Short mmCIF file of C-alpha atoms in Angstrom, two decimals:
data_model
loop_
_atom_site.label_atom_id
_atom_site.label_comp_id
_atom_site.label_asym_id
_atom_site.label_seq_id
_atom_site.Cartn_x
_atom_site.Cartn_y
_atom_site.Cartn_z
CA UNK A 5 135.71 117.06 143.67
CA UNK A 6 136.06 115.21 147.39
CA UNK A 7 133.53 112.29 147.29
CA UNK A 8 132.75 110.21 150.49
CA UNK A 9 131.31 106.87 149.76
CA UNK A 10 129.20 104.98 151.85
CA UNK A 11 129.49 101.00 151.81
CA UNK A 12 126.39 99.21 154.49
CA UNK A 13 124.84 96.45 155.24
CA UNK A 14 122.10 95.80 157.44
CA UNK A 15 122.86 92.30 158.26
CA UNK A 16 124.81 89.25 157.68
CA UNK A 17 122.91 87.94 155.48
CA UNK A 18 123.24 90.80 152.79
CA UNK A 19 126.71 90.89 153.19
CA UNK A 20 126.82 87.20 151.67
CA UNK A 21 123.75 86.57 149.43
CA UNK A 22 123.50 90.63 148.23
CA UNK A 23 126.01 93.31 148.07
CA UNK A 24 128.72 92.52 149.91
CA UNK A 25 130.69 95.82 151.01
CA UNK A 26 133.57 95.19 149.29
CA UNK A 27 131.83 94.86 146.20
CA UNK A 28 130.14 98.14 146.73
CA UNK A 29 133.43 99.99 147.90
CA UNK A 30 135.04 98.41 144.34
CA UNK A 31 132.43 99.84 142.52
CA UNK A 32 131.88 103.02 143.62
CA UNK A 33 135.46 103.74 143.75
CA UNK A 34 135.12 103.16 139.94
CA UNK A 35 132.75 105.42 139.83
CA UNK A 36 134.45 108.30 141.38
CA UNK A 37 137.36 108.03 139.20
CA UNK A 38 135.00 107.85 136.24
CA UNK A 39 134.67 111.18 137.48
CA UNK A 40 137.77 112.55 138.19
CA UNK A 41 137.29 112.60 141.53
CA UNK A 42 139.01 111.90 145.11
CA UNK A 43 138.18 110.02 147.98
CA UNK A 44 138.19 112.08 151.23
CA UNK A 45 136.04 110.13 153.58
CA UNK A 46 134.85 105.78 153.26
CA UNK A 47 132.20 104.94 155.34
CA UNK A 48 131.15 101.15 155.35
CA UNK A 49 130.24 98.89 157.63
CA UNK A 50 127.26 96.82 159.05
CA UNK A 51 123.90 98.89 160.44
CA UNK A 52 120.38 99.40 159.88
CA UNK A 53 118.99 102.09 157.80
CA UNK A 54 115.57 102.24 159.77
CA UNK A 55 115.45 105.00 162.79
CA UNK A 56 115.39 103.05 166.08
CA UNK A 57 118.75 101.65 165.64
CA UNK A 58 122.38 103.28 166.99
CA UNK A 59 123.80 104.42 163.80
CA UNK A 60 127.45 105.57 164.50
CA UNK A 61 128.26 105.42 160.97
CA UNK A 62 125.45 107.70 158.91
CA UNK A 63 125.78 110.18 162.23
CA UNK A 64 129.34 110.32 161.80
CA UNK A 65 128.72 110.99 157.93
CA UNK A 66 126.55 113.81 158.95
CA UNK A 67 128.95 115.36 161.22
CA UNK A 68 131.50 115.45 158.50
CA UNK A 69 129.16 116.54 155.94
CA UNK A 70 128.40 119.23 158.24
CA UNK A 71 131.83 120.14 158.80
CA UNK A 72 132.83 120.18 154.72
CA UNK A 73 135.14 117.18 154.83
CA UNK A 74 133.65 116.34 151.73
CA UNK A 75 131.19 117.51 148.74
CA UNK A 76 129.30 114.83 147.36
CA UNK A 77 127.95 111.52 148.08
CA UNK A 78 128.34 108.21 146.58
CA UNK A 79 125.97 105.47 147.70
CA UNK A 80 125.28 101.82 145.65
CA UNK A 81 121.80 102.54 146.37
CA UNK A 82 119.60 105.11 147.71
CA UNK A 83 118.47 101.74 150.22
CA UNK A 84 122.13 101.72 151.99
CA UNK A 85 121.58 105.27 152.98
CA UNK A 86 117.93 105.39 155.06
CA UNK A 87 114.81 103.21 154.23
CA UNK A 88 113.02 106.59 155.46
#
């Protein structure tokens, strides 16, 4: 199975005191191998997960989900995808 994983912050803060995205990118890439899977697509970076804010990453996820460059999800939280 093609995962894509999704690694975010919101701000700089949260990449030092919580989560930091390497940590999550370490630890879902555990987790995908726990499942015999691959990694097709890595999506991290710093944005917000409220609507209002220019989101070039989670559109760009869309766009590929939409176009099958992958088939399932990872995410360290359900919070790093949308607080929606």
């Amino acid at each position: 199975m093609r995962f894509a994983i999704l690694c975010r912050v919101s701000t700089q803060n949260q990449a030092t005191d919580g989560v930091s995205l390497d940590v999550q990118e370490q630890r879902l890439s555990e987790c995908v191998m726990m499942l015999n899977g691959t990694i097709s697509k890595l999506y991290k970076g710093h944005e917000h997960a409220t609507s209002g804010y220019d989101r070039p990453i989670l559109d760009q996820m869309i766009y590929d989900a939409d176009h099958s460059a992958f088939d399932a999800l990872c995410v360290y939280d359900i919070s790093r995808l949308s607080r929606d």
